[in-house]
Coordinates of C-alpha atoms and ligand atoms in Angstrom, one line a residue:
M1 CA -13.2 -3.5 17.5
M2 CA -10.0 -5.7 17.9
T3 CA -7.7 -4.6 14.9
D4 CA -5.8 -7.8 12.8
K5 CA -3.0 -6.3 14.3
E6 CA -4.3 -7.1 17.5
L7 CA -5.2 -10.6 16.5
A8 CA -1.8 -10.9 15.2
E9 CA 0.1 -9.8 18.3
L10 CA -1.8 -12.3 20.6
M11 CA -1.1 -15.5 18.1
F12 CA 2.4 -14.4 18.5
P13 CA 3.5 -13.4 21.5
D14 CA 7.3 -15.0 20.8
V15 CA 7.4 -12.6 17.9
T16 CA 10.3 -10.5 18.2
H17 CA 11.8 -9.2 14.3
D18 CA 9.7 -8.1 11.9
V19 CA 9.7 -8.8 8.2
E20 CA 12.3 -6.7 7.5
Y21 CA 14.7 -7.3 9.9
Y22 CA 14.2 -10.6 7.8
E23 CA 14.0 -9.2 3.7
K24 CA 17.4 -7.0 5.1
L25 CA 19.7 -9.8 6.8
Y26 CA 18.7 -11.9 4.0
P27 CA 19.6 -9.5 0.4
E28 CA 20.3 -10.5 -2.7
R29 CA 23.1 -12.2 -3.4
N30 CA 25.7 -10.5 -5.6
L31 CA 26.4 -13.1 -8.6
P32 CA 27.2 -12.8 -12.4
E33 CA 24.2 -12.2 -14.5
G34 CA 22.2 -15.5 -15.4
A35 CA 23.7 -17.3 -12.2
I36 CA 21.5 -19.9 -11.0
V37 CA 21.1 -20.9 -7.5
S38 CA 19.3 -24.1 -6.7
R39 CA 19.5 -26.3 -4.1
F40 CA 18.9 -30.1 -2.5
A41 CA 15.7 -29.9 0.0
P42 CA 15.4 -34.2 1.3
S43 CA 14.0 -34.7 5.4
P44 CA 16.2 -36.2 7.4
T45 CA 15.0 -39.9 6.6
G46 CA 18.5 -41.3 6.4
F47 CA 18.2 -42.6 3.2
V48 CA 18.7 -41.4 -0.3
H49 CA 16.6 -42.3 -2.8
M50 CA 18.2 -42.7 -6.2
G51 CA 15.4 -40.3 -8.2
S52 CA 16.8 -37.4 -5.2
L53 CA 20.1 -37.9 -5.3
R54 CA 19.3 -37.5 -9.9
S55 CA 17.4 -34.0 -9.0
A56 CA 19.8 -33.5 -7.0
F57 CA 22.8 -34.0 -9.4
I58 CA 20.6 -32.1 -11.9
A59 CA 20.2 -28.8 -9.3
Q60 CA 23.9 -28.4 -8.6
K61 CA 25.3 -29.2 -12.5
L62 CA 23.3 -25.6 -12.8
P63 CA 24.9 -23.6 -10.3
K64 CA 27.9 -25.0 -11.6
D65 CA 27.8 -24.6 -14.9
T66 CA 26.4 -20.4 -14.3
N67 CA 28.6 -19.6 -11.1
G68 CA 25.5 -19.4 -9.0
V69 CA 25.0 -21.3 -5.7
F70 CA 24.5 -25.5 -4.5
Y71 CA 23.7 -25.5 -1.5
L72 CA 21.6 -27.9 0.7
R73 CA 18.4 -27.4 3.7
I74 CA 17.2 -30.1 5.6
E75 CA 13.3 -30.3 5.6
D76 CA 12.7 -31.6 9.0
T77 CA 9.4 -30.3 10.1
D78 CA 7.7 -33.5 9.4
G79 CA 9.4 -35.1 12.9
A80 CA 7.4 -38.6 12.2
R81 CA 9.5 -38.8 9.4
T82 CA 13.2 -37.9 10.9
V83 CA 15.6 -40.5 11.9
E84 CA 19.0 -40.8 13.7
N85 CA 21.8 -39.5 11.8
G86 CA 19.7 -39.1 8.8
I87 CA 21.6 -35.6 8.5
Q88 CA 24.5 -37.1 8.3
G89 CA 23.3 -39.6 5.7
I90 CA 23.2 -37.8 3.2
I91 CA 25.5 -35.4 3.6
D92 CA 28.1 -38.8 3.2
D93 CA 25.8 -39.7 0.9
L94 CA 26.5 -36.4 -2.1
K95 CA 29.9 -36.3 -0.3
N96 CA 30.2 -40.3 -2.0
F97 CA 28.6 -38.8 -4.7
D98 CA 31.3 -35.7 -4.8
I99 CA 28.0 -33.4 -5.3
Q100 CA 29.7 -30.4 -3.6
I101 CA 27.3 -27.9 -1.6
D102 CA 28.7 -24.3 -1.8
E103 CA 26.5 -23.4 1.1
G104 CA 24.4 -26.2 3.7
M105 CA 24.6 -27.9 6.7
I106 CA 28.1 -30.1 6.8
S107 CA 27.5 -32.2 9.3
E108 CA 24.2 -32.9 11.9
T109 CA 24.9 -29.2 13.7
E110 CA 26.8 -27.7 11.2
E111 CA 26.8 -25.2 8.2
I112 CA 28.3 -23.3 6.3
G113 CA 27.2 -20.4 4.2
A114 CA 25.5 -16.4 5.2
Y115 CA 21.4 -17.5 4.1
G116 CA 21.1 -19.5 7.1
P117 CA 19.7 -21.7 9.2
Y118 CA 19.7 -24.7 6.6
I119 CA 17.6 -26.7 8.7
Q120 CA 13.6 -26.1 9.0
S121 CA 13.6 -26.9 12.8
E122 CA 15.8 -23.7 13.4
R123 CA 13.9 -21.2 11.4
R124 CA 11.0 -21.6 13.3
E125 CA 11.0 -18.2 14.1
I126 CA 11.6 -16.6 11.1
Y127 CA 8.3 -18.5 9.5
R128 CA 6.6 -17.1 12.8
T129 CA 7.1 -13.5 11.6
Y130 CA 6.1 -14.0 7.9
A131 CA 2.7 -15.6 9.3
K132 CA 2.1 -13.0 11.2
S133 CA 2.6 -10.9 9.1
L134 CA 0.1 -12.4 6.7
V135 CA -3.0 -12.2 10.2
E136 CA -1.9 -8.8 9.9
R137 CA -3.0 -7.8 7.0
G138 CA -6.2 -10.0 6.9
L139 CA -4.6 -12.4 4.8
A140 CA -4.1 -15.4 7.2
Y141 CA -6.1 -16.4 10.4
P142 CA -5.9 -19.4 13.9
C143 CA -8.3 -22.5 13.2
F144 CA -9.3 -23.7 16.7
C145 CA -11.1 -27.3 14.8
T146 CA -10.6 -30.3 16.8
Q147 CA -9.2 -33.3 14.7
E148 CA -12.9 -34.9 15.6
E149 CA -13.9 -31.9 13.1
L150 CA -12.0 -31.8 10.8
D151 CA -12.9 -35.9 10.7
E152 CA -16.4 -35.3 9.9
T153 CA -16.2 -32.7 7.8
R154 CA -14.2 -35.3 5.6
K155 CA -17.1 -37.5 6.1
M156 CA -19.7 -34.9 4.5
Q157 CA -17.2 -33.8 1.8
E158 CA -17.0 -37.3 0.5
L159 CA -20.4 -38.4 1.2
N160 CA -21.5 -35.6 -0.9
K161 CA -19.3 -36.1 -3.2
E162 CA -17.1 -32.5 -2.8
R163 CA -14.1 -32.1 -3.0
I164 CA -12.3 -32.6 0.8
G165 CA -10.4 -30.0 2.0
I166 CA -11.0 -26.9 3.8
Y167 CA -12.4 -24.1 2.2
G168 CA -15.5 -21.9 1.5
S169 CA -18.1 -23.0 4.1
Y170 CA -16.3 -25.4 5.0
A171 CA -13.2 -22.9 6.8
K172 CA -15.4 -22.6 10.0
C173 CA -12.8 -20.8 11.6
R174 CA -13.1 -17.9 9.0
F175 CA -15.9 -16.2 9.6
L176 CA -14.9 -16.0 12.9
S177 CA -15.1 -12.2 14.0
N178 CA -11.4 -11.3 15.7
E179 CA -13.5 -10.3 19.8
E180 CA -13.9 -14.8 19.5
R181 CA -11.2 -16.0 18.3
A182 CA -9.2 -13.7 21.2
E183 CA -11.7 -15.1 24.3
R184 CA -10.5 -18.1 23.0
I185 CA -6.3 -17.9 22.7
R186 CA -7.2 -16.0 26.3
R187 CA -8.7 -18.6 27.2
G188 CA -6.0 -20.9 25.3
D189 CA -8.1 -23.0 22.9
K190 CA -5.2 -24.6 21.0
F191 CA -4.7 -23.2 17.3
I192 CA -2.9 -23.6 14.1
V193 CA -2.9 -21.0 11.5
R194 CA -4.3 -20.9 8.6
L195 CA -4.0 -19.3 5.0
K196 CA -7.2 -17.5 4.0
S197 CA -6.9 -18.3 0.9
P198 CA -7.8 -15.2 -1.9
G199 CA -8.3 -17.7 -5.0
D200 CA -11.0 -19.3 -6.9
F201 CA -11.6 -22.9 -8.6
R202 CA -13.4 -21.5 -10.8
K203 CA -10.6 -19.2 -12.4
K204 CA -7.4 -20.8 -13.6
V205 CA -3.8 -20.2 -13.3
S206 CA -0.4 -21.5 -15.0
Y207 CA 2.9 -21.2 -15.1
Q208 CA 5.8 -22.0 -16.9
D209 CA 7.4 -25.2 -16.2
L210 CA 11.0 -26.1 -17.8
V211 CA 10.5 -29.5 -18.8
R212 CA 6.8 -29.4 -19.7
G213 CA 6.1 -25.7 -20.1
K214 CA 2.7 -23.8 -19.7
I215 CA 0.2 -26.0 -17.4
E216 CA -2.2 -24.5 -15.6
F217 CA -5.1 -25.3 -12.7
P218 CA -7.8 -24.4 -11.5
E219 CA -6.5 -21.6 -8.7
N220 CA -5.9 -22.6 -4.9
D221 CA -9.0 -22.0 -2.5
M222 CA -8.5 -24.1 0.2
D223 CA -7.4 -22.7 3.4
I224 CA -4.2 -24.9 3.9
V225 CA -1.7 -25.1 7.2
L226 CA 0.8 -22.7 7.4
I227 CA 1.6 -23.4 10.8
K228 CA 0.9 -26.0 13.0
S229 CA -0.6 -26.6 16.4
D230 CA 3.4 -27.5 17.3
G231 CA 4.6 -24.1 16.1
L232 CA 6.1 -25.6 13.2
P233 CA 5.2 -25.1 8.8
L234 CA 4.2 -26.7 7.4
Y235 CA 6.3 -27.5 3.9
H236 CA 3.9 -25.6 1.1
F237 CA 5.2 -22.3 3.7
A238 CA 8.5 -23.3 4.3
H239 CA 8.9 -24.5 1.2
A240 CA 7.4 -20.9 -0.5
I241 CA 9.6 -18.7 2.3
D242 CA 12.9 -20.5 1.7
D243 CA 13.4 -20.5 -1.5
H244 CA 12.2 -17.0 -1.1
L245 CA 15.1 -16.0 1.7
M246 CA 17.7 -17.6 0.4
H247 CA 16.8 -16.2 -3.3
T248 CA 16.6 -19.4 -5.5
T249 CA 15.9 -19.0 -8.7
H250 CA 15.5 -22.4 -9.7
V251 CA 13.1 -24.6 -7.6
I252 CA 14.4 -28.4 -9.1
R253 CA 12.1 -30.9 -7.5
G254 CA 10.2 -34.3 -8.1
E255 CA 7.5 -34.5 -10.4
E256 CA 4.8 -35.6 -7.4
W257 CA 4.9 -31.8 -6.6
I258 CA 3.2 -30.7 -9.0
S259 CA 0.0 -30.7 -7.9
S260 CA 1.1 -28.4 -4.9
V261 CA 2.2 -25.7 -7.1
P262 CA -1.2 -23.4 -7.8
V263 CA -0.9 -23.2 -3.5
H264 CA 2.7 -22.1 -3.9
L265 CA 2.0 -20.0 -6.5
Q266 CA -0.9 -18.3 -4.0
L267 CA 2.3 -18.5 -1.4
F268 CA 4.1 -16.5 -3.1
Q269 CA 1.6 -13.8 -4.7
V270 CA 0.4 -13.2 -0.8
L271 CA 3.4 -13.3 0.9
G272 CA 4.5 -11.1 -1.8
F273 CA 7.3 -13.1 -3.2
K274 CA 9.0 -13.1 -6.4
L275 CA 8.2 -16.0 -8.4
P276 CA 11.8 -19.1 -8.5
K277 CA 11.3 -20.6 -11.8
Y278 CA 10.7 -24.9 -11.2
A279 CA 11.3 -27.5 -12.6
H280 CA 9.4 -31.1 -12.3
L281 CA 11.3 -34.1 -12.5
G282 CA 9.5 -37.2 -13.8
V283 CA 9.8 -40.1 -11.5
V284 CA 12.4 -43.0 -12.4
M285 CA 10.8 -46.1 -12.9
K286 CA 11.8 -49.4 -13.1
V287 CA 9.9 -52.0 -15.7
D288 CA 10.0 -55.1 -14.0
E289 CA 9.6 -59.0 -15.5
D290 CA 6.1 -59.0 -16.4
G291 CA 6.7 -55.8 -19.0
T292 CA 4.7 -53.7 -16.2
R293 CA 6.4 -50.2 -15.3
R294 CA 6.2 -49.2 -11.5
K295 CA 8.8 -46.7 -9.4
L296 CA 11.9 -47.2 -8.2
S297 CA 11.1 -48.7 -5.1
K298 CA 12.7 -48.3 -1.6
R299 CA 11.6 -51.8 -0.8
K300 CA 11.8 -53.4 -3.2
D301 CA 15.1 -52.8 -5.1
P302 CA 18.4 -52.4 -3.4
E303 CA 19.8 -50.4 -6.1
A304 CA 16.7 -47.4 -5.5
A305 CA 19.5 -46.6 -2.8
V306 CA 22.5 -43.9 -3.3
S307 CA 24.5 -46.4 -0.6
Y308 CA 24.3 -49.3 -2.8
Y309 CA 25.9 -48.3 -5.4
H310 CA 29.0 -47.3 -3.1
E311 CA 28.8 -50.8 -1.4
Q312 CA 29.2 -52.3 -5.2
G313 CA 32.2 -50.3 -5.4
I314 CA 30.4 -48.8 -8.8
P315 CA 32.9 -45.8 -9.8
V316 CA 30.9 -42.0 -9.1
P317 CA 31.7 -40.5 -12.1
A318 CA 30.4 -43.8 -14.3
V319 CA 27.1 -43.3 -12.0
K320 CA 27.1 -39.4 -13.2
L321 CA 27.4 -40.6 -16.5
Y322 CA 24.8 -42.8 -16.5
L323 CA 22.8 -39.9 -14.7
M324 CA 24.0 -37.6 -17.6
T325 CA 22.2 -40.4 -19.8
T326 CA 19.0 -40.2 -18.8
A327 CA 18.6 -36.3 -18.1
N328 CA 20.1 -35.1 -21.4
S329 CA 18.9 -37.4 -24.5
N330 CA 21.4 -35.3 -26.5
F331 CA 23.8 -36.3 -23.7
E332 CA 25.3 -39.8 -25.6
A333 CA 25.4 -38.6 -28.4
W334 CA 27.5 -35.6 -27.4
W335 CA 29.6 -37.6 -25.5
D336 CA 29.8 -40.2 -28.7
Q337 CA 31.5 -37.3 -30.2
N338 CA 33.5 -35.9 -27.4
P339 CA 34.7 -39.2 -25.7
T340 CA 37.7 -36.9 -23.9
L341 CA 35.3 -34.0 -22.0
G342 CA 33.5 -34.7 -18.9
I343 CA 30.3 -33.9 -17.8
D344 CA 31.0 -30.7 -16.5
D345 CA 31.8 -29.6 -19.8
F346 CA 28.6 -30.9 -21.9
R347 CA 25.5 -27.9 -21.3
F348 CA 22.2 -29.6 -19.6
D349 CA 19.4 -28.4 -21.3
F350 CA 16.0 -28.9 -19.5
K351 CA 14.3 -29.0 -22.5
K352 CA 15.9 -32.4 -23.5
M353 CA 14.4 -33.7 -20.7
S354 CA 11.8 -36.3 -20.6
V355 CA 8.5 -36.0 -19.4
S356 CA 7.1 -38.9 -19.2
G357 CA 10.1 -40.5 -16.4
T358 CA 13.2 -42.3 -16.6
L359 CA 13.5 -46.0 -17.1
F360 CA 16.1 -46.8 -14.8
D361 CA 18.8 -49.2 -16.5
L362 CA 20.6 -50.6 -14.1
E363 CA 22.4 -53.0 -17.2
K364 CA 23.0 -49.8 -19.0
L365 CA 24.6 -48.8 -15.8
L366 CA 27.1 -51.6 -15.5
N367 CA 27.8 -51.1 -18.7
I368 CA 29.3 -47.4 -18.9
S369 CA 30.3 -48.1 -15.8
R370 CA 32.3 -51.5 -17.7
N371 CA 33.6 -48.9 -20.6
Y372 CA 34.5 -46.4 -17.9
I373 CA 36.6 -48.9 -15.7
S374 CA 37.9 -50.4 -18.9
R375 CA 40.1 -46.6 -19.3
L376 CA 41.4 -46.4 -16.1
T377 CA 45.4 -47.0 -16.2
A378 CA 46.1 -49.9 -13.9
E379 CA 46.8 -47.7 -10.9
E380 CA 43.4 -46.0 -10.8
V381 CA 42.4 -48.9 -10.8
Y382 CA 44.4 -50.6 -8.2
Q383 CA 44.0 -47.7 -5.6
G384 CA 39.7 -47.9 -6.3
C385 CA 39.5 -51.7 -6.3
L386 CA 41.6 -51.0 -2.5
T387 CA 39.4 -48.4 -1.4
W388 CA 36.5 -50.0 -1.7
A389 CA 38.1 -53.5 -0.5
K390 CA 38.8 -51.0 2.7
E391 CA 35.7 -51.1 3.5
F392 CA 34.1 -53.9 2.1
D393 CA 36.8 -57.2 1.9
H394 CA 39.7 -56.4 4.5
E395 CA 40.5 -60.1 3.2
F396 CA 41.7 -59.3 -0.3
A397 CA 42.7 -55.1 1.0
E398 CA 45.2 -57.1 2.9
I399 CA 46.3 -59.6 -0.9
L400 CA 46.2 -55.7 -2.3
E401 CA 48.5 -54.1 0.1
K402 CA 50.8 -56.8 0.4
Y403 CA 51.7 -57.7 -3.4
P404 CA 51.6 -53.6 -5.6
E405 CA 53.1 -53.8 -8.2
Y406 CA 52.2 -57.3 -9.0
S407 CA 48.1 -56.8 -8.6
K408 CA 49.2 -53.9 -10.8
A409 CA 50.1 -55.7 -13.3
I410 CA 47.3 -58.3 -13.3
F411 CA 44.9 -55.4 -13.6
N412 CA 47.4 -54.0 -16.6
I413 CA 47.0 -57.2 -18.5
E414 CA 44.7 -55.5 -22.5
R415 CA 44.7 -52.0 -20.7
E416 CA 45.7 -48.6 -21.6
Q417 CA 45.4 -50.0 -25.2
K418 CA 42.9 -48.2 -28.2
K419 CA 39.9 -51.6 -27.2
P420 CA 40.7 -52.3 -23.7
R421 CA 39.4 -55.1 -21.9
K422 CA 35.5 -54.2 -20.0
D423 CA 35.8 -57.3 -17.6
Y424 CA 35.0 -55.1 -14.5
E425 CA 31.7 -53.7 -14.3
S426 CA 32.9 -52.6 -10.4
F427 CA 35.2 -52.9 -7.8
S428 CA 33.3 -55.2 -5.9
K429 CA 33.8 -57.6 -9.1
V430 CA 37.1 -58.3 -9.3
K431 CA 38.4 -60.2 -7.6
S432 CA 36.1 -63.4 -9.1
Q433 CA 37.7 -62.3 -12.1
V434 CA 41.3 -62.0 -11.1
W435 CA 41.2 -64.5 -7.3
Y436 CA 43.4 -67.5 -9.1
M437 CA 46.5 -65.1 -9.5
Y438 CA 46.8 -64.9 -5.7
D439 CA 48.2 -68.1 -4.3
E440 CA 45.9 -67.9 -1.0
Y441 CA 42.7 -67.3 -3.1
F442 CA 44.5 -70.9 -5.6
T443 CA 43.6 -73.4 -3.3
G444 CA 41.0 -76.1 -1.1
D445 CA 38.3 -77.6 -3.4
L446 CA 39.0 -75.9 -6.7
T447 CA 36.5 -77.3 -10.0
Y448 CA 38.0 -77.5 -13.7
D449 CA 36.6 -77.2 -16.3
F450 CA 38.5 -78.4 -19.2
G451 CA 36.3 -78.1 -22.4
K452 CA 36.5 -80.8 -25.1
I453 CA 40.1 -82.8 -23.9
Q454 CA 38.7 -84.6 -20.8
D455 CA 40.8 -87.7 -20.6
P456 CA 43.2 -87.2 -17.5
A457 CA 46.2 -89.2 -19.2
E458 CA 45.7 -86.7 -21.8
I459 CA 45.2 -83.4 -19.8
A460 CA 48.4 -85.0 -17.9
K461 CA 49.9 -85.3 -21.3
I462 CA 49.4 -82.0 -22.3
L463 CA 50.6 -80.2 -19.3
S464 CA 53.8 -82.1 -18.9
T465 CA 55.0 -81.9 -22.4
Y466 CA 54.4 -78.4 -22.1
L467 CA 56.2 -77.6 -19.2
D468 CA 59.8 -79.5 -19.8
K469 CA 59.4 -79.3 -23.7
Y470 CA 58.1 -76.3 -24.7
F471 CA 58.0 -73.4 -21.6
D472 CA 60.3 -71.4 -21.0
E473 CA 60.1 -67.9 -19.4
N474 CA 62.6 -65.9 -21.7
D475 CA 60.1 -66.1 -24.7
D476 CA 58.6 -63.1 -26.6
K477 CA 54.9 -63.4 -27.4
D478 CA 55.5 -64.5 -31.1
T479 CA 57.8 -67.7 -29.8
W480 CA 55.6 -68.1 -27.6
F481 CA 52.2 -68.9 -29.5
E482 CA 54.7 -70.8 -31.8
K483 CA 55.7 -73.3 -28.9
I484 CA 52.4 -73.6 -28.7
K485 CA 51.6 -74.6 -31.6
Q486 CA 54.3 -77.1 -31.8
L487 CA 53.4 -78.6 -28.9
S488 CA 49.4 -78.8 -30.7
N489 CA 51.0 -81.2 -33.1
E490 CA 53.2 -83.1 -32.2
L491 CA 49.9 -84.0 -30.4
G492 CA 47.7 -84.4 -32.8
Y493 CA 46.2 -81.2 -33.1
T494 CA 45.5 -79.5 -35.4
T495 CA 46.7 -75.7 -35.6
D496 CA 45.0 -75.1 -39.4
M497 CA 41.3 -73.8 -37.2
K498 CA 40.0 -74.0 -40.5
A499 CA 40.1 -77.0 -41.2
Y500 CA 39.2 -78.1 -38.2
R501 CA 36.0 -76.3 -38.2
Q502 CA 35.1 -77.6 -42.1
N503 CA 35.9 -80.9 -40.4
P504 CA 35.9 -81.1 -36.4
D505 CA 36.1 -84.9 -36.4
L506 CA 39.2 -85.6 -38.3
Y507 CA 41.5 -84.1 -35.5
P508 CA 41.2 -84.7 -31.7
G509 CA 40.9 -80.7 -30.8
S510 CA 42.6 -77.7 -31.6
V511 CA 45.7 -75.2 -30.3
A512 CA 42.8 -73.6 -29.2
D513 CA 41.6 -76.8 -26.8
V514 CA 45.5 -77.4 -25.7
S515 CA 46.1 -73.6 -24.9
T516 CA 42.4 -74.1 -22.8
V517 CA 44.1 -77.1 -20.6
I518 CA 47.0 -74.8 -19.8
R519 CA 44.2 -71.9 -19.0
V520 CA 41.9 -74.2 -17.0
A521 CA 45.1 -76.1 -14.5
L522 CA 45.9 -72.5 -14.1
T523 CA 42.9 -70.7 -13.1
T524 CA 40.4 -72.7 -13.8
S525 CA 38.7 -70.7 -16.1
S526 CA 38.3 -71.2 -19.3
M527 CA 38.0 -67.5 -20.3
T528 CA 40.8 -65.5 -19.1
P529 CA 42.9 -62.3 -20.0
D530 CA 45.7 -63.3 -22.3
L531 CA 47.9 -66.4 -21.9
Y532 CA 51.1 -64.9 -22.3
V533 CA 50.8 -62.9 -19.3
L534 CA 49.7 -64.9 -17.1
L535 CA 52.2 -67.4 -18.0
S536 CA 54.8 -64.5 -17.4
L537 CA 53.2 -63.4 -14.3
L538 CA 52.8 -66.5 -13.0
G539 CA 56.3 -67.8 -13.4
K540 CA 57.3 -71.2 -14.1
E541 CA 57.6 -72.3 -10.1
R542 CA 54.1 -71.5 -9.5
I543 CA 53.1 -72.9 -12.0
K544 CA 54.5 -76.6 -12.2
T545 CA 52.7 -76.4 -8.8
R546 CA 49.5 -75.8 -10.4
F547 CA 50.2 -78.3 -13.0
Q548 CA 51.5 -81.2 -10.9
K549 CA 47.4 -81.9 -9.4
F550 CA 47.1 -83.3 -13.2
M551 CA 50.3 -84.6 -13.9
Ligands
LIG1 N1 11.8 -32.0 1.3 C1 11.1 -31.7 0.0 C2 10.6 -33.7 -0.1 O1 12.0 -34.2 0.1 C3 11.3 -31.0 -0.8 C4 10.4 -30.6 -2.3 C5 11.4 -29.5 -2.0 O2 12.4 -29.8 -3.8 O3 10.7 -28.0 -2.5 O4 10.4 -33.7 -1.3

């Protein structure tokens, strides 16, 4: 009679090591008590979804808080999902988000860390060794079913309204003798490796999810595929082996994996591995205009791609702050109380996570970004804009580099004070707020809306009187405003705003309308930062040139 061990030799002639070899090669990590080891394990699809970034962000926060290890593992066993430069895309996205890894892939081909390879296609030998050991122990077997046979089984199950899959009497190859198996292998029949599931669907199994608490399922009784016909493992098997050998303590991943947990529990059990803790994070959703909730979609929502934030020049810390508000419900209140502290000072807690999924609110993210940018120094805004523009708006980058001090003075308007101005939601939007301060942009056909005062002759009169009689570059702010009032009074506009509001028809307009004329003539916009500072930055000559159009 052929033993399981002999069968295993026949199935895996290429396997040279045994399980003990790998157990010794990847010993227990030498970490302080309570240190968390977690990972980000994407497929190299060349696209990091906001939902995955959120998982990665949370997965790296815990090791960071506990002096643990965070690593990047590339799960490329499904060739169909792999794209060219997909790994580099992931690495770049993590780098752009300032999510640092302690171990794992650092380029398409290089890695750091002692628990690698960190890319599954390079771990073939390891998976096969463990699969071989399961066959040796009678816990796995070769399956020779063709695709047609499997389709046939499925059809029958659908027809009989039964559970779909290879289990019980449907697991035909489970019942072959080792002699029959050996004969078919020697004959050259193609085979895959299936788990001989010890589970009973009528029995229950449970585990404690860090986010959702206790979850109970029927035991797995499916003879799932361990090794595919290409010799590589299927996700579940790779997950168990990799997270065991890399000593992951916490598996943090999307909730789409919850239904696979019974399979994972069983695999860890038959392999004799200690089970990691699991945290299944709710999906990131979006509310459509008609109020329906749906998954944030790679196809429909540009903001689903992590690259979007980089292209938009939304500062990384702002995105992280937003992600933290979606991760822990108490973060915002904590942050309000500790405005000078950052994410690194905040202790993440799974119990403060929403189970039902997260609504992705771009408006809120932009608001956080606006607040964040408002608290930067002018120098930081300048550097942020320049970095963004160098990649996405070369013309603006050149202008910023040509006038560094002037630009910083513009960015400094109403900044570095208790209630700073919140003009910029991202670095890509800065130009649209300050363009008029650069003569390079202040050309061509410009559109002006002077508001209440529309008569060209009146506008000319206001501008020329101001320039000839009142404007003085050396005035301080109080004097400057006194003069605007004098100008208004001289031309019949009231400076008594209260009286004006009560009887607007008594006056042709107020001092506010007069300032609007000056403001619009200089910038085309009626909404600008402090006019006094704009005037002093532009200087008399440029003011004159800009007024001349109307005089
Ligand atoms: N490769 C899996 C994915 O991309 C990883 C799931 C996990 O983190 O275990 O969804």
